[in-house]
Short mmCIF file of C-alpha atoms and ligand atoms in Angstrom, two decimals:
data_model
loop_
_atom_site.label_atom_id
_atom_site.label_comp_id
_atom_site.label_asym_id
_atom_site.label_seq_id
_atom_site.Cartn_x
_atom_site.Cartn_y
_atom_site.Cartn_z
CA UNK V 1 39.12 -99.41 54.04
CA UNK V 2 41.50 -98.94 51.13
CA UNK V 3 42.78 -95.39 50.79
CA UNK V 4 41.97 -93.89 47.36
CA UNK V 5 42.66 -90.69 45.45
CA UNK V 6 40.35 -89.58 42.65
CA UNK V 7 41.54 -86.96 40.21
CA UNK V 8 40.66 -85.36 36.91
CA UNK V 9 42.16 -87.39 34.05
CA UNK V 10 45.83 -86.43 33.80
CA UNK V 11 48.12 -85.74 30.81
CA UNK V 12 51.78 -86.48 30.17
CA UNK V 13 53.46 -83.32 28.86
CA UNK V 14 56.68 -85.00 27.62
CA UNK V 15 57.33 -88.50 26.36
CA UNK V 16 58.85 -90.65 23.62
CA UNK V 17 56.83 -93.25 21.76
CA UNK V 18 59.40 -94.17 19.06
CA UNK V 19 57.88 -95.84 15.98
CA UNK V 20 56.96 -99.24 14.52
CA UNK V 21 56.86 -102.31 16.81
CA UNK V 22 58.28 -100.45 19.81
CA UNK V 23 55.64 -97.74 19.48
CA UNK V 24 52.86 -100.31 19.26
CA UNK V 25 54.18 -102.00 22.42
CA UNK V 26 54.53 -98.82 24.52
CA UNK V 27 51.55 -96.63 23.51
CA UNK V 28 48.97 -98.72 25.46
CA UNK V 29 50.80 -98.08 28.77
CA UNK V 30 50.40 -94.32 28.35
CA UNK V 31 46.88 -94.43 26.85
CA UNK V 32 45.71 -96.43 29.88
CA UNK V 33 46.70 -93.63 32.27
CA UNK V 34 46.64 -90.35 30.40
CA UNK V 35 44.11 -88.50 28.22
CA UNK V 36 46.79 -86.70 26.17
CA UNK V 37 50.56 -86.68 25.81
CA UNK V 38 53.05 -84.35 24.21
CA UNK V 39 54.99 -86.65 21.88
CA UNK V 40 58.64 -85.84 21.32
CA UNK V 41 59.81 -85.78 17.69
CA UNK V 42 63.30 -87.32 18.00
CA UNK V 43 62.71 -90.23 15.67
CA UNK V 44 65.35 -91.27 13.20
CA UNK V 45 64.96 -89.37 10.89
CA UNK V 46 63.33 -86.69 13.07
CA UNK V 47 59.80 -85.28 12.76
CA UNK V 48 60.74 -81.88 11.37
CA UNK V 49 57.61 -80.73 9.48
CA UNK V 50 53.85 -80.48 9.95
CA UNK V 51 53.30 -83.20 7.36
CA UNK V 52 55.65 -85.62 9.13
CA UNK V 53 53.97 -84.82 12.46
CA UNK V 54 50.49 -85.49 11.02
CA UNK V 55 51.62 -88.85 9.62
CA UNK V 56 53.29 -89.80 12.92
CA UNK V 57 50.15 -88.76 14.84
CA UNK V 58 48.09 -91.12 12.68
CA UNK V 59 50.50 -94.02 13.30
CA UNK V 60 50.24 -93.41 17.07
CA UNK V 61 46.45 -93.18 16.97
CA UNK V 62 46.33 -96.52 15.15
CA UNK V 63 48.32 -98.05 18.06
CA UNK V 64 45.83 -96.93 20.74
CA UNK V 65 43.80 -99.92 21.98
CA UNK V 66 40.15 -100.05 20.96
CA UNK V 67 37.79 -98.21 23.29
CA UNK V 68 40.44 -95.95 24.86
CA UNK V 69 40.18 -92.21 24.33
CA UNK V 70 43.73 -90.88 23.97
CA UNK V 71 45.02 -87.90 21.99
CA UNK V 72 48.67 -87.50 21.00
CA UNK V 73 49.79 -83.86 20.88
CA UNK V 74 52.52 -83.43 18.31
CA UNK V 75 55.76 -81.46 18.27
CA UNK V 76 58.16 -80.51 15.49
CA UNK V 77 61.90 -81.04 15.84
CA UNK V 78 63.70 -77.76 15.17
CA UNK V 79 66.76 -77.77 12.94
CA UNK V 80 68.95 -75.00 11.60
CA UNK V 81 66.77 -75.18 8.45
CA UNK V 82 63.29 -75.16 10.03
CA UNK V 83 60.67 -73.36 7.91
CA UNK V 84 58.75 -70.86 10.08
CA UNK V 85 55.77 -70.79 7.68
CA UNK V 86 55.31 -74.55 7.93
CA UNK V 87 55.45 -74.50 11.75
CA UNK V 88 53.05 -71.57 12.02
CA UNK V 89 50.61 -73.29 9.64
CA UNK V 90 50.92 -76.57 11.56
CA UNK V 91 50.17 -74.79 14.84
CA UNK V 92 47.20 -72.95 13.30
CA UNK V 93 45.80 -76.23 11.92
CA UNK V 94 46.15 -77.96 15.29
CA UNK V 95 48.61 -80.53 13.89
CA UNK V 96 51.41 -79.11 16.03
CA UNK V 97 51.08 -78.21 19.71
CA UNK V 98 54.69 -77.08 20.20
CA UNK V 99 58.17 -77.13 18.69
CA UNK V 100 61.16 -78.80 20.31
CA UNK V 101 64.66 -77.41 20.65
CA UNK V 102 67.37 -80.03 20.89
CA UNK V 103 70.84 -78.52 21.04
CA UNK V 104 72.75 -80.62 18.46
CA UNK V 105 74.39 -83.59 20.17
CA UNK V 106 72.69 -83.10 23.56
CA UNK V 107 70.72 -86.36 23.75
CA UNK V 108 69.24 -89.38 21.92
CA UNK V 109 68.72 -88.62 18.18
CA UNK V 110 69.69 -84.98 18.50
CA UNK V 111 72.37 -84.99 15.79
CA UNK V 112 70.09 -82.95 13.50
CA UNK V 113 69.32 -80.47 16.29
CA UNK V 114 70.06 -76.77 16.39
CA UNK V 115 73.76 -75.88 16.32
CA UNK V 116 73.22 -72.30 17.54
CA UNK V 117 69.92 -70.71 18.66
CA UNK V 118 70.84 -67.69 16.53
CA UNK V 119 70.09 -69.92 13.53
CA UNK V 120 66.43 -70.24 14.54
CA UNK V 121 65.82 -66.68 15.73
CA UNK V 122 63.31 -66.07 12.91
CA UNK V 123 61.37 -69.20 13.88
CA UNK V 124 61.36 -68.27 17.57
CA UNK V 125 60.13 -64.73 16.83
CA UNK V 126 57.16 -66.13 14.92
CA UNK V 127 56.44 -68.64 17.69
CA UNK V 128 56.46 -65.83 20.27
CA UNK V 129 54.02 -63.82 18.11
CA UNK V 130 51.50 -66.64 17.77
CA UNK V 131 51.88 -68.11 21.29
CA UNK V 132 53.32 -71.44 20.10
CA UNK V 133 55.21 -73.07 23.00
CA UNK V 134 58.88 -73.96 22.71
CA UNK V 135 59.90 -77.17 24.49
CA UNK V 136 63.57 -77.14 25.41
CA UNK V 137 66.12 -79.84 26.19
CA UNK V 138 68.22 -77.55 28.37
CA UNK V 139 71.81 -78.70 28.23
CA UNK V 140 74.87 -77.24 26.56
CA UNK V 141 77.04 -79.70 24.70
CA UNK V 142 80.54 -78.22 24.74
CA UNK V 143 83.09 -80.88 25.62
CA UNK V 144 84.71 -78.57 28.18
CA UNK V 145 81.52 -78.41 30.28
CA UNK V 146 81.15 -81.18 32.85
CA UNK V 147 78.04 -83.27 32.23
CA UNK V 148 76.70 -82.50 35.73
CA UNK V 149 76.94 -78.74 35.00
CA UNK V 150 75.37 -78.75 31.54
CA UNK V 151 71.88 -77.72 32.60
CA UNK V 152 72.98 -74.88 34.86
CA UNK V 153 75.34 -73.55 32.18
CA UNK V 154 72.53 -73.76 29.60
CA UNK V 155 70.42 -71.43 31.76
CA UNK V 156 73.14 -68.79 31.91
CA UNK V 157 74.39 -69.02 28.35
CA UNK V 158 71.29 -69.85 26.31
CA UNK V 159 67.95 -69.77 28.12
CA UNK V 160 68.19 -66.54 30.11
CA UNK V 161 69.46 -64.50 27.12
CA UNK V 162 66.80 -66.07 24.87
CA UNK V 163 63.97 -65.10 27.21
CA UNK V 164 65.41 -61.63 27.60
CA UNK V 165 65.35 -61.23 23.82
CA UNK V 166 61.87 -62.73 23.40
CA UNK V 167 60.06 -62.03 26.68
CA UNK V 168 56.72 -63.19 25.25
CA UNK V 169 57.94 -66.64 24.15
CA UNK V 170 56.25 -69.53 25.98
CA UNK V 171 58.96 -71.95 27.07
CA UNK V 172 58.71 -75.37 28.70
CA UNK V 173 62.02 -76.15 30.35
CA UNK V 174 61.80 -79.93 29.96
CA UNK V 175 62.79 -82.58 32.49
CA UNK V 176 64.57 -80.22 34.87
CA UNK V 177 67.19 -81.75 37.14
CA UNK V 178 68.79 -78.96 39.19
CA UNK V 179 68.13 -76.47 41.96
CA UNK V 180 69.33 -73.80 39.51
CA UNK V 181 66.55 -74.71 37.08
CA UNK V 182 63.95 -74.50 39.86
CA UNK V 183 65.27 -71.10 40.93
CA UNK V 184 65.23 -69.89 37.33
CA UNK V 185 61.65 -71.05 36.68
CA UNK V 186 60.42 -69.66 40.00
CA UNK V 187 61.94 -66.26 39.20
CA UNK V 188 60.60 -66.14 35.61
CA UNK V 189 57.24 -64.91 34.33
CA UNK V 190 54.13 -67.03 33.86
CA UNK V 191 55.23 -67.91 30.30
CA UNK V 192 58.06 -70.11 31.64
CA UNK V 193 57.04 -73.55 32.93
CA UNK V 194 58.82 -76.85 33.49
CA UNK V 195 58.17 -80.57 33.41
CA UNK V 196 59.56 -82.86 36.11
CA UNK V 197 60.03 -86.60 35.58
CA UNK V 198 59.37 -89.31 38.18
CA UNK V 199 62.96 -90.53 38.05
CA UNK V 200 64.41 -87.13 38.97
CA UNK V 201 62.10 -87.09 42.00
CA UNK V 202 63.22 -90.58 43.07
CA UNK V 203 66.92 -90.94 42.25
CA UNK V 204 70.15 -89.01 42.60
CA UNK V 205 73.49 -89.74 40.98
CA UNK V 206 74.46 -92.26 43.64
CA UNK V 207 71.64 -94.47 42.39
CA UNK V 208 73.39 -94.62 39.02
CA UNK V 209 76.92 -95.25 40.24
CA UNK V 210 77.16 -96.68 43.77
CA UNK V 211 77.71 -100.44 44.06
CA UNK V 212 77.94 -100.91 40.29
CA UNK V 213 76.87 -98.98 37.22
CA UNK V 214 73.10 -99.04 36.65
CA UNK V 215 72.31 -98.43 33.00
CA UNK V 216 68.55 -98.40 33.59
CA UNK V 217 68.95 -95.37 35.89
CA UNK V 218 70.75 -93.42 33.17
CA UNK V 219 68.92 -90.71 31.30
CA UNK V 220 69.64 -87.19 30.17
CA UNK V 221 69.89 -84.77 31.77
CA UNK V 222 71.64 -87.15 34.14
CA UNK V 223 70.38 -87.24 37.76
CA UNK V 224 72.37 -84.87 39.98
CA UNK V 225 73.31 -84.64 43.68
CA UNK V 226 70.75 -85.16 46.44
CA UNK V 227 70.28 -81.41 47.06
CA UNK V 228 68.93 -81.12 43.51
CA UNK V 229 66.52 -84.01 43.92
CA UNK V 230 65.18 -82.34 47.07
CA UNK V 231 64.74 -79.02 45.23
CA UNK V 232 62.78 -80.83 42.51
CA UNK V 233 60.54 -82.55 45.05
CA UNK V 234 59.81 -79.19 46.65
CA UNK V 235 59.04 -77.66 43.22
CA UNK V 236 56.72 -80.48 42.14
CA UNK V 237 54.81 -80.80 45.40
CA UNK V 238 54.99 -77.20 46.67
CA UNK V 239 51.89 -75.90 44.90
CA UNK V 240 53.46 -73.71 42.19
CA UNK V 241 51.42 -73.82 38.96
CA UNK V 242 54.60 -73.58 36.84
CA UNK V 243 55.48 -77.26 37.24
CA UNK V 244 53.66 -80.12 35.59
CA UNK V 245 53.83 -83.81 34.91
CA UNK V 246 56.10 -84.88 32.05
CA UNK V 247 57.44 -88.39 32.38
CA UNK V 248 60.12 -88.28 29.67
CA UNK V 249 59.35 -91.97 29.28
CA UNK V 250 62.10 -92.98 26.85
CA UNK V 251 62.01 -96.65 25.85
CA UNK V 252 65.24 -98.32 24.73
CA UNK V 253 65.55 -102.07 24.34
CA UNK V 254 67.39 -103.82 27.13
CA UNK V 255 70.42 -104.71 24.99
CA UNK V 256 70.81 -101.07 23.92
CA UNK V 257 70.95 -99.96 27.57
CA UNK V 258 73.09 -102.84 28.88
CA UNK V 259 75.83 -102.10 26.42
CA UNK V 260 79.38 -100.86 26.11
CA UNK V 261 77.82 -97.49 25.20
CA UNK V 262 74.37 -97.59 26.79
CA UNK V 263 71.58 -95.33 25.51
CA UNK V 264 70.19 -92.49 27.65
CA UNK V 265 66.53 -92.82 28.60
CA UNK V 266 64.35 -94.39 31.30
CA UNK V 267 61.13 -96.19 30.36
CA UNK V 268 58.68 -95.22 33.08
CA UNK V 269 55.35 -95.31 31.20
CA UNK V 270 53.93 -98.54 32.71
CA UNK V 271 53.72 -97.16 36.30
CA UNK V 272 54.13 -93.43 35.82
CA UNK V 273 51.19 -92.28 37.96
CA UNK V 274 52.04 -94.71 40.76
CA UNK V 275 55.65 -93.51 40.72
CA UNK V 276 54.64 -89.85 41.02
CA UNK V 277 51.95 -90.37 43.65
CA UNK V 278 54.48 -92.12 45.89
CA UNK V 279 56.51 -88.90 45.95
CA UNK V 280 53.49 -86.72 46.69
CA UNK V 281 52.49 -89.05 49.52
CA UNK V 282 56.01 -89.05 50.99
CA UNK V 283 55.99 -85.24 50.89
CA UNK V 284 52.56 -85.02 52.56
CA UNK V 285 51.16 -83.38 49.42
CA UNK V 286 48.54 -85.79 48.07
CA UNK V 287 46.13 -82.84 47.88
CA UNK V 288 48.47 -81.17 45.35
CA UNK V 289 48.86 -84.12 43.01
CA UNK V 290 45.82 -83.27 40.88
CA UNK V 291 47.09 -79.78 40.02
CA UNK V 292 50.50 -81.15 39.02
CA UNK V 293 49.10 -84.06 37.01
CA UNK V 294 45.90 -82.66 35.49
CA UNK V 295 45.66 -78.86 35.69
CA UNK V 296 48.94 -76.96 35.50
CA UNK V 297 49.94 -78.42 32.12
CA UNK V 298 46.74 -77.68 30.19
CA UNK V 299 46.55 -74.21 31.73
CA UNK V 300 50.12 -73.47 30.63
CA UNK V 301 49.48 -74.76 27.10
CA UNK V 302 46.11 -72.98 26.90
CA UNK V 303 44.23 -76.25 26.37
CA UNK V 304 41.00 -77.38 28.04
CA UNK V 305 41.14 -79.49 31.19
CA UNK V 306 40.12 -83.10 30.62
CA UNK V 307 36.68 -84.35 31.51
CA UNK V 308 36.35 -87.54 33.49
CA UNK V 309 38.29 -88.96 36.43
CA UNK V 310 40.68 -91.71 37.35
CA UNK V 311 41.18 -93.35 40.72
CA UNK V 312 44.38 -94.47 42.41
CA UNK V 313 44.13 -97.00 45.23
CA UNK V 314 46.62 -97.73 47.96
CA UNK V 315 47.11 -101.34 46.90
CA UNK V 316 50.63 -102.73 46.60
CA UNK V 317 51.86 -104.07 43.27
CA UNK V 318 55.13 -105.45 42.04
CA UNK V 319 56.69 -103.91 38.95
CA UNK V 320 57.79 -106.63 36.51
CA UNK V 321 61.48 -107.09 35.70
CA UNK V 322 60.84 -106.54 32.00
CA UNK V 323 58.00 -105.58 29.68
CA UNK V 324 57.31 -106.26 26.03
CA UNK V 325 59.07 -103.70 23.84
CA UNK V 326 58.19 -105.07 20.42
CA UNK V 327 61.32 -106.56 18.88
CA UNK V 328 63.00 -106.94 22.28
CA UNK V 329 62.19 -106.47 25.96
CA UNK V 330 62.51 -103.24 27.92
CA UNK V 331 63.40 -102.87 31.60
CA UNK V 332 60.94 -100.42 33.17
CA UNK V 333 61.64 -97.86 35.90
CA UNK V 334 61.14 -99.45 39.36
CA UNK V 335 61.68 -102.94 37.86
CA UNK V 336 61.29 -105.56 40.59
CA UNK V 337 60.23 -103.00 43.22
CA UNK V 338 56.92 -102.95 45.05
CA UNK V 339 54.92 -99.75 44.60
CA UNK V 340 52.23 -99.01 47.17
CA UNK V 341 49.64 -97.51 44.77
CA UNK V 342 47.74 -98.86 41.83
CA UNK V 343 45.59 -97.28 39.12
CA UNK V 344 42.08 -98.70 39.44
CA UNK V 345 40.91 -100.12 36.14
C1 LIG I 401 65.47 -89.28 25.54
C2 LIG I 401 65.33 -90.35 24.44
O1 LIG I 401 65.79 -91.48 24.67
O2 LIG I 401 64.74 -90.06 23.40
N1 LIG I 401 66.47 -89.72 26.46
C3 LIG I 401 66.67 -89.27 27.71
O3 LIG I 401 67.63 -89.70 28.34
N2 LIG I 401 65.85 -88.40 28.29
C4 LIG I 401 65.79 -87.96 24.92
C5 LIG I 401 65.60 -86.76 25.83
O4 LIG I 401 64.48 -86.50 26.31
O5 LIG I 401 66.56 -86.04 26.09
ZN1 LIG I 402 65.58 -84.23 26.53
ZN1 LIG I 403 62.58 -86.64 26.48
#
C-alpha cells in the first residue's frame, strides 16, 4: 500500500510572487498547495503603503485559478520614510499582516530599503505596541563583511540590540541559514520566530560551487557550510514551535539567473511541500511536519489554523527542467531530479 501523510492545510509564511505575467504564471503553483502565503513586497517599485498592498493583493487574487481558495497575506516594504500611521491603519484594517525590513542593498530590489534601523525606530515602536509582526531579511551589507558572515554579524549588530530595545516586538527572522541564527532564535522569547526554506535544508555552499558554478542554487542569504545546514534541519524537524515553513520562492527568469551577474533567488513553489517532506522523512520526523507546515506559523502570527486537509503520497515524480514563467521560462528547484513524494490532487 502507498504510504500517505494527511495534514491540516499548510501556509507559506514567506514568498515572492512578482507582478504581471510572471505573477500569473507562478501564483497557481502556490495556491494549489497552500491556503495562505505571506507575500513579500519587493516589487519594482516596492509595495510601501497600505494602498499599494491592497491593489497588489487584488492583482494576486485575480491570478488564483477558479475554484481554489487561497488568501494572500500582504506586507509593506519599510523605507527610511515609512509612515507609521499608514502602517498601523493598514494592520488594523487587515490589509497588512506584517511589515518587512530590507537593509538597503541586502538582496533583490532592496535599494529602497532601510539605511539604518534608527531611521524607523518610531515605526517599530508603534508596531511593537499593536503587535504587528516585523519580517526581517537578516544580513548586514557593509562591503568589509564577508558574504558568508553577513547573517551572523546582523544578529550581533542589529537584531539583538533591536530586540533588547523593543522586547515586545514580534520578529520573524526570515530564511535563516546559520547555526548562529538557530541559537539566537532558540534563546529568544516566544515573540521571535523564524522561517526556514527548503533549499537551506537541502543544499550547502558546495552545491553552489563544486564542479562548476550553479546559478539556480544561488539565493540570499547564500547557503553556508554543512554544519549550518545540519543545524537548520535540527531546528525545522526538532519540534520547536518557533520555526515554520517559509519557502522564499523567488522566481527569476532563466536568462536573468544564467547571466554574467545572476540574480539571487530560487524558485521552489512548484514542489515546495514535496521538497520539505523529503527532509522530514530523512530526519525520521514525519510526525512533526504538520506542526512546521500548518500550525507554528498561524500561532506565531495570531491567525486561525486552516480548516481542511491535504494528502501527500509516497509516489515518485520527476521535476521538470523548466516551468512557464510568463515572458520566459524559469528553472525550478530540484529541476530534473526525482522526488519521492507527491501532493494528491
Ligand atoms: C529574493 C528575491 O529574489 O526577491 N531573493 C533571494 O535570494 N532570497 C529576495 C529575498 O528574499 O532576499
Ligand atoms: Zn530576503
Ligand atoms: Zn524572500
